[in-house]
mmCIF file of C-alpha atoms in Angstrom:
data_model
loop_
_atom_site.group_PDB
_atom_site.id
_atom_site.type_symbol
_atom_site.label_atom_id
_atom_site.label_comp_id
_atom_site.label_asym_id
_atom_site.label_seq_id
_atom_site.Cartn_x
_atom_site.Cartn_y
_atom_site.Cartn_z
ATOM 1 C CA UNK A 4 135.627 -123.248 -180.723
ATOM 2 C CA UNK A 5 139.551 -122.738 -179.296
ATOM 3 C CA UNK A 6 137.641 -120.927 -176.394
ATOM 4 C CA UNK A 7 135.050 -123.900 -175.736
ATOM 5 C CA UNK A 8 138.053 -126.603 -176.175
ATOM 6 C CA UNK A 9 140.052 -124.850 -173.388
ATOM 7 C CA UNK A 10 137.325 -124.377 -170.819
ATOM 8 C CA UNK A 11 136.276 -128.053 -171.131
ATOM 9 C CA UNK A 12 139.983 -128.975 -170.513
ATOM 10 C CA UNK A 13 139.283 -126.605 -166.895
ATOM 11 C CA UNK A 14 140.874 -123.166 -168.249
ATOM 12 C CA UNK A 15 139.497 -120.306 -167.039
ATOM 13 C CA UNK A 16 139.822 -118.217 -170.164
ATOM 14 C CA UNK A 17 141.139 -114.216 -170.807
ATOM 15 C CA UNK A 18 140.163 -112.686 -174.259
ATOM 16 C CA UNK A 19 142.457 -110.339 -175.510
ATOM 17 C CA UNK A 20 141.714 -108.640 -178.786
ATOM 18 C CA UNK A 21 142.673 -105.712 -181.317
ATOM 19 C CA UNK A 22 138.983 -105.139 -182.457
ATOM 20 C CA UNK A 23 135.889 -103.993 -180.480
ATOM 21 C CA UNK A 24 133.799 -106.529 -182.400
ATOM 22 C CA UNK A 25 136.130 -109.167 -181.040
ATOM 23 C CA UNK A 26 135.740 -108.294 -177.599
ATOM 24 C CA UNK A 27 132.134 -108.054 -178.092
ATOM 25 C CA UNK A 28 132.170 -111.675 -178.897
ATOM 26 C CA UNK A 29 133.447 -112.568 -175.970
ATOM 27 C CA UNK A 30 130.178 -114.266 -174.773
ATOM 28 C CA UNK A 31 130.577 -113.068 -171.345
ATOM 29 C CA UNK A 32 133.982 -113.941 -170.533
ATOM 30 C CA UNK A 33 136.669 -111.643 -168.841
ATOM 31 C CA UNK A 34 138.024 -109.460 -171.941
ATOM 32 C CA UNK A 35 140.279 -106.383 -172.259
ATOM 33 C CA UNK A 36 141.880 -104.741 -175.145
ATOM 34 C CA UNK A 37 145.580 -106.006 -176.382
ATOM 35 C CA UNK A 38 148.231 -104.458 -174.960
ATOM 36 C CA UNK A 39 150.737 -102.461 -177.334
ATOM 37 C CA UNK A 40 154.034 -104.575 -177.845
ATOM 38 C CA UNK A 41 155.655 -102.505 -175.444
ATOM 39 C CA UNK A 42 158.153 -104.500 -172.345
ATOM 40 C CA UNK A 43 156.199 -102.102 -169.782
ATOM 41 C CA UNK A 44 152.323 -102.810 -171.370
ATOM 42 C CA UNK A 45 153.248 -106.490 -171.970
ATOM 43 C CA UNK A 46 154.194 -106.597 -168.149
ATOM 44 C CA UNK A 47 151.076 -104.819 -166.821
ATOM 45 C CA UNK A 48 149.000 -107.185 -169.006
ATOM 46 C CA UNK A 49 150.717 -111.036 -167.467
ATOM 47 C CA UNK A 50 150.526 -108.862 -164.021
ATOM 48 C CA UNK A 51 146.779 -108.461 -164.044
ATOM 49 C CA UNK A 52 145.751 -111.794 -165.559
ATOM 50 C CA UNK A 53 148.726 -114.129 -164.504
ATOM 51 C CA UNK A 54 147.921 -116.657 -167.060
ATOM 52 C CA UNK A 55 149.271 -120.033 -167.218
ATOM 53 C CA UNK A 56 148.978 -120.413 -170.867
ATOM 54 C CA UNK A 57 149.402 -118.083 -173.658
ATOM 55 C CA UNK A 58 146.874 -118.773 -177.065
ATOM 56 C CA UNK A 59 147.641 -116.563 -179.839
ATOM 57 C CA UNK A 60 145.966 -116.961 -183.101
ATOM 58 C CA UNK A 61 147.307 -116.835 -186.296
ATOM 59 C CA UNK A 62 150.395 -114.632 -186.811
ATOM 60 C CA UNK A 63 150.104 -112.580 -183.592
ATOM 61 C CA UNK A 64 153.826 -113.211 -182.982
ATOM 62 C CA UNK A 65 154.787 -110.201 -180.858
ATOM 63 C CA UNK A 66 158.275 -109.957 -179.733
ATOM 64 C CA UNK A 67 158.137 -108.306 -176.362
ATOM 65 C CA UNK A 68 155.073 -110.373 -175.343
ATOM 66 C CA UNK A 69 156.582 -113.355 -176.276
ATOM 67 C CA UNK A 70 159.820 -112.637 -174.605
ATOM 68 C CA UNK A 71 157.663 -111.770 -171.373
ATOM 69 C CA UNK A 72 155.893 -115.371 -171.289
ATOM 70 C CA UNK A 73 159.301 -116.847 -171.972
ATOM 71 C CA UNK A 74 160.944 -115.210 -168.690
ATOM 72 C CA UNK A 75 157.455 -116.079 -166.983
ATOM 73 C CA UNK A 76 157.952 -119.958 -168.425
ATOM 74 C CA UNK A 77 154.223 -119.281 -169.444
ATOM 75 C CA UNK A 78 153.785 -122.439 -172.655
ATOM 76 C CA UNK A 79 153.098 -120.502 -175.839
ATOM 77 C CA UNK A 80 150.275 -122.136 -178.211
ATOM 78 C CA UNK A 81 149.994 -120.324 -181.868
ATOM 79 C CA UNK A 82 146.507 -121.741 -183.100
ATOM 80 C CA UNK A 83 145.124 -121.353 -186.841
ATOM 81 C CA UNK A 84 148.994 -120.483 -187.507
ATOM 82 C CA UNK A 85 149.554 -119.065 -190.851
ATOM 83 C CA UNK A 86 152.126 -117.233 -192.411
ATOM 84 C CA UNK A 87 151.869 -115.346 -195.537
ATOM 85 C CA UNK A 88 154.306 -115.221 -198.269
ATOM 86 C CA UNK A 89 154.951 -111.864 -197.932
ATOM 87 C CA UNK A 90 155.398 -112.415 -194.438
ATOM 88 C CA UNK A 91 157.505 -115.258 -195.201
ATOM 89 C CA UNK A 92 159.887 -112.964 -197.259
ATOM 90 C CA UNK A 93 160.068 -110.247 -194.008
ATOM 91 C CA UNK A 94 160.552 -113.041 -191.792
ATOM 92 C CA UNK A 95 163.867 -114.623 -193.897
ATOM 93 C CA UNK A 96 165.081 -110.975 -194.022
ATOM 94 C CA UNK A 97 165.221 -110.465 -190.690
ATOM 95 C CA UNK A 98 167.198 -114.010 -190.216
ATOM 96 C CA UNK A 99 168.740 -114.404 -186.801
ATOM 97 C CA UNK A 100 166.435 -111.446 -185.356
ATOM 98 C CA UNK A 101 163.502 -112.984 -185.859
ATOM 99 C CA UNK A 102 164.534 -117.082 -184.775
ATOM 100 C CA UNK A 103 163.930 -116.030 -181.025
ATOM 101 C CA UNK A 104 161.040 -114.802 -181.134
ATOM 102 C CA UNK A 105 159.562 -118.099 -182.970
ATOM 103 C CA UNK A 106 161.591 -120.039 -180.631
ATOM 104 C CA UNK A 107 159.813 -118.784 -177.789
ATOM 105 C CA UNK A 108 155.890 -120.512 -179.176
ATOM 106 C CA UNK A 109 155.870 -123.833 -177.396
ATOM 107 C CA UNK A 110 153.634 -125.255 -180.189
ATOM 108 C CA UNK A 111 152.281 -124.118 -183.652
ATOM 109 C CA UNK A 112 148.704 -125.613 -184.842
ATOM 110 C CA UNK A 113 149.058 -124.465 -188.369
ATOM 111 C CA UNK A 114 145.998 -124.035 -190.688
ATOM 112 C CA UNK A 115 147.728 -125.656 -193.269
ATOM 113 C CA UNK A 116 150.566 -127.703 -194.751
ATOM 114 C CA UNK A 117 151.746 -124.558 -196.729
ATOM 115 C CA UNK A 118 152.177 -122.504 -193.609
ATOM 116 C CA UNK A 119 153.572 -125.861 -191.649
ATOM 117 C CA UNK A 120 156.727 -125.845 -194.162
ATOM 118 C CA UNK A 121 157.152 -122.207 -194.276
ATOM 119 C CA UNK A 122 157.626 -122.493 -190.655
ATOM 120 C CA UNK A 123 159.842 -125.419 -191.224
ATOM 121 C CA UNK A 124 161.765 -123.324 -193.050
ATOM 122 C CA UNK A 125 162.455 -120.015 -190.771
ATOM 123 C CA UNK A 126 163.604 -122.775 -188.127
ATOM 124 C CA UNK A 127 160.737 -124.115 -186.385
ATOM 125 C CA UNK A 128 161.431 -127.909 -185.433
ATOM 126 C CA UNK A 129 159.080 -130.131 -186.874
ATOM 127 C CA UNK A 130 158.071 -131.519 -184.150
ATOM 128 C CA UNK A 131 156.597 -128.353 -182.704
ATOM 129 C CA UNK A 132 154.492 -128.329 -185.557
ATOM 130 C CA UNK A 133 150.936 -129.569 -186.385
ATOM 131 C CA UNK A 134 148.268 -129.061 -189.207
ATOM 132 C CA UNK A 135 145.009 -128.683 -187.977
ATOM 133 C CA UNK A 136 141.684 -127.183 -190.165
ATOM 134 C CA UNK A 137 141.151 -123.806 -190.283
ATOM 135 C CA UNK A 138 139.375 -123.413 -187.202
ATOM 136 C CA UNK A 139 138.001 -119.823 -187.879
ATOM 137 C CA UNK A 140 136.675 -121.513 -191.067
ATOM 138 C CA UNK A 141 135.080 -124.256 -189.294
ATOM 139 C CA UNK A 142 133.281 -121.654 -186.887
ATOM 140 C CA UNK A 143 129.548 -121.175 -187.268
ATOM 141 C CA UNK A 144 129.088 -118.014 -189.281
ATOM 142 C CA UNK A 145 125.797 -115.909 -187.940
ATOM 143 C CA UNK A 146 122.328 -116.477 -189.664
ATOM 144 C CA UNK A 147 121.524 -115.212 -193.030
ATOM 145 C CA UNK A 148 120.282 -111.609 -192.989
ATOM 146 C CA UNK A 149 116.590 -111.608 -193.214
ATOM 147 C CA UNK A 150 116.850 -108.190 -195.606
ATOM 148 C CA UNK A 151 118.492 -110.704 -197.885
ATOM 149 C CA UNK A 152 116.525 -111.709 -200.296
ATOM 150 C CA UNK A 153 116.746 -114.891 -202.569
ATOM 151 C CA UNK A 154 117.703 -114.725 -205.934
ATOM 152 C CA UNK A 155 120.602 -113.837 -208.372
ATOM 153 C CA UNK A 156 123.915 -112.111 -206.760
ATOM 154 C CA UNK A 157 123.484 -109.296 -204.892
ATOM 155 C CA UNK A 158 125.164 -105.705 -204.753
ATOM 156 C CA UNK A 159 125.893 -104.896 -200.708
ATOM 157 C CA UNK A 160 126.915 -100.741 -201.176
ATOM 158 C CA UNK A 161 128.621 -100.610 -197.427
ATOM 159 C CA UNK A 162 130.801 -97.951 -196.486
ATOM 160 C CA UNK A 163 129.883 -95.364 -199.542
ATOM 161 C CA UNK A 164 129.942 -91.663 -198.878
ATOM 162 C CA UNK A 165 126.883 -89.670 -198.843
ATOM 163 C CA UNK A 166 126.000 -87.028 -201.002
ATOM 164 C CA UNK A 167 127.278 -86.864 -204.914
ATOM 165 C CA UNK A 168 129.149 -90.623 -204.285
ATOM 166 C CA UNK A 169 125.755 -92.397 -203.324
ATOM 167 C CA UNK A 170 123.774 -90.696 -205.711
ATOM 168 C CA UNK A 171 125.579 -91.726 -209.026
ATOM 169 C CA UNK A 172 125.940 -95.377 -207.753
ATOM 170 C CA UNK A 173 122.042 -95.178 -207.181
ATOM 171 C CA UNK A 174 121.905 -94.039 -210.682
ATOM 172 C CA UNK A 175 124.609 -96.521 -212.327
ATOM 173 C CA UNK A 176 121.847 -99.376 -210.326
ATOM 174 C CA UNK A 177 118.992 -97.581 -212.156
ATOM 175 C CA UNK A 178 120.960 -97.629 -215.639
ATOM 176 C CA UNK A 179 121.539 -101.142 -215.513
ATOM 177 C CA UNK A 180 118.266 -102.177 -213.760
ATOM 178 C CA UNK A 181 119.737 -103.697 -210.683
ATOM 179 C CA UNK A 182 118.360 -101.174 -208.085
ATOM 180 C CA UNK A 183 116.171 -104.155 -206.752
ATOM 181 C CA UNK A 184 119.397 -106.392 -206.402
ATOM 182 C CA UNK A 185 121.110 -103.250 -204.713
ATOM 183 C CA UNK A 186 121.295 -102.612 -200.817
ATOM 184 C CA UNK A 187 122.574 -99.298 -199.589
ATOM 185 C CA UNK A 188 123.814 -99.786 -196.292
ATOM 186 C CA UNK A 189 125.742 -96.491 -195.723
ATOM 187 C CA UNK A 190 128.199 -97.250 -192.707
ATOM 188 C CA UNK A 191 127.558 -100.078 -190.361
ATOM 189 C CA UNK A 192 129.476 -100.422 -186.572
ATOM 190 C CA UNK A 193 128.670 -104.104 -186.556
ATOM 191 C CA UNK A 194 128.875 -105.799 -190.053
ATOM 192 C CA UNK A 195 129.759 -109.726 -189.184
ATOM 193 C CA UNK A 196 125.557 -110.417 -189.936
ATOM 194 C CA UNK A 197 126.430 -108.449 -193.129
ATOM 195 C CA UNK A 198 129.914 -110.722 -193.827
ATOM 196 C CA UNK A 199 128.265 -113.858 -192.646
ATOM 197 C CA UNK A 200 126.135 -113.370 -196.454
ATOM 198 C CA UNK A 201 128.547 -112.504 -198.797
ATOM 199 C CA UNK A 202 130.474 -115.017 -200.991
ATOM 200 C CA UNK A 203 133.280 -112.036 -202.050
ATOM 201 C CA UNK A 204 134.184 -109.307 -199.903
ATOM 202 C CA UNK A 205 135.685 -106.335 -202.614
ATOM 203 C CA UNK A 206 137.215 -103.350 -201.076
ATOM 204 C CA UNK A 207 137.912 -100.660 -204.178
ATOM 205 C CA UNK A 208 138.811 -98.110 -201.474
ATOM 206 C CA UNK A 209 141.632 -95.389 -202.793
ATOM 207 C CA UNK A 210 142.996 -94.717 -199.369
ATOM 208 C CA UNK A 211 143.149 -97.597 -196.588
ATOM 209 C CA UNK A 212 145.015 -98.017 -193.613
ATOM 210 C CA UNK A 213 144.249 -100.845 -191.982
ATOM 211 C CA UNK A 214 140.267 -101.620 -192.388
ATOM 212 C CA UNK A 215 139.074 -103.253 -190.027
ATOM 213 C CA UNK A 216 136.345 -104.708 -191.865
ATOM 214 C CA UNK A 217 138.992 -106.415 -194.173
ATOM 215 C CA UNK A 218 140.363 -107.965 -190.975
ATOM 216 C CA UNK A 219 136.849 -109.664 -190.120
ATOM 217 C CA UNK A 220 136.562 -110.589 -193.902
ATOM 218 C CA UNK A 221 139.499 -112.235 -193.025
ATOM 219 C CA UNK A 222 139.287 -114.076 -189.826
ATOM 220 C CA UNK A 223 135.711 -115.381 -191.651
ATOM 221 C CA UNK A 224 137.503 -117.128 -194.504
ATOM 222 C CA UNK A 225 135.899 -114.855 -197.125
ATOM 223 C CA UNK A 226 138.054 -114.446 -200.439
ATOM 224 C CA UNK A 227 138.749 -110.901 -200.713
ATOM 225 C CA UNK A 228 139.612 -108.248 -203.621
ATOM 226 C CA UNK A 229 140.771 -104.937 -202.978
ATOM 227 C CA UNK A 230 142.602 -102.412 -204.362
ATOM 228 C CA UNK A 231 146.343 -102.365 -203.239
ATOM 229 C CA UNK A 232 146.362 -98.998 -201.364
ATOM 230 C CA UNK A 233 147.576 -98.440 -197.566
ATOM 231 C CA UNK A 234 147.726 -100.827 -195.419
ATOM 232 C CA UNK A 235 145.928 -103.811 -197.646
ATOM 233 C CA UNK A 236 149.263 -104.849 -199.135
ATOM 234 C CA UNK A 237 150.454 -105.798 -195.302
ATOM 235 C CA UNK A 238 147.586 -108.213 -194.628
ATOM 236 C CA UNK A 239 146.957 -109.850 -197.964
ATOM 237 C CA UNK A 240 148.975 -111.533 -200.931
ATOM 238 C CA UNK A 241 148.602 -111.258 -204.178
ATOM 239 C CA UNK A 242 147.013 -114.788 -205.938
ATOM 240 C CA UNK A 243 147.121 -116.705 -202.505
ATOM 241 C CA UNK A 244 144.350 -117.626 -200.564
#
């Protein structure tokens, strides 16, 4: 919806995004892949789109691109703004380091009051502050899956490992006669039709960097629980949803 809103106020509108799914969703519009937080990529990046206002989402609070729309007096707007205790706890760390770099977002639209105060907090004036809903929330998720059927909860088996791994979970599903309420998927490229269904996302994964389909889970408001390995720890908080 952030996209729609702009282009009915007359903004041409750039998508810039970490994910291929993402920039697969771009329904059409111009779209590239974001720029490492590098002074020299960040450059290249303003240089080829020359935008006149900068939308980030969430906690994409990059120094060096921030610092480049700053000497480019390009307005900063931080929509769905949330940050995370743990994030929180980095942030007041860093102290003094980190108070430009927040200085330099023209306007936070947080996606709730808890984030709004945490802001407050590492220095953010309140009035350069809002609380708005969740607007990835609010989004319309895809269509249930028609391979979905109705009925009592159902087991999605996504990213399992052929061979010896899929074999004994086909055989725990026959032991506790729940091979009809079972779905082996094996690995998927696309999976938001498969997220749009689910009512817990559970990664049990023993070695993770940075999953990318625990970033979608994410973005589509699903409560997650996952095994703290990797990367997960960076992205998630214990208890807090």
């Amino acid at each position: 919806p952030v996209l729609e809103i702009l282009e009915a106020k007359g903004f041409q509108t750039v998508l810039s995004a970490n994910t291929p799914t993402a920039l697969q969703a771009a329904g059409g519009r111009p779209a590239f892949a974001m720029p490492l937080d590098f002074s020299w990529s960040v450059r290249s990046a303003f240089d080829r789109v020359k935008p006149s206002l900068l939308v980030l989402m969430e906690g994409e609070l990059w120094p060096h691109l921030l610092a480049e729309a700053e000497r480019r007096r390009i307005p900063v707007l931080c929509v769905n703004a949330r940050i995370t205790e743990r994030s929180f706890r980095r942030y007041r760390l860093l102290g003094s380091l980190f108070v430009p770099t927040l200085g330099r977002v023209t306007a936070f639209l947080a996606q709730g009051q808890e984030h709004a105060e945490r802001l407050r907090e590492l220095g953010v004036p309140s009035e350069r502050i809002r609380v708005i809903p969740n607007v990835k929330a609010a989004a319309t998720a895809p269509e249930r899956p028609a391979w979905i059927p109705e009925g009592p909860p159902l087991l999605v088996a996504g990213s399992t490992h052929p061979g010896e791994e899929a074999a004994r979970l086909k055989r725990l599903a026959e032991e506790l006669q729940r091979e009809d309420r079972v779905v082996f998927l094996g690995w998927q490229q696309e999976i938001l039709e498969v997220l749009s269904a689910l009512d817990l996302f559970v990664l049990p994964s023993r070695n993770e960097g940075m999953g990318r389909a625990l970033v979608q889970a994410m973005a589509m408001g699903k409560p997650i629980v996952a095994t703290r390995v990797g990367g997960v720890s960076e992205v998630l908080a214990e208890g807090e949803v």
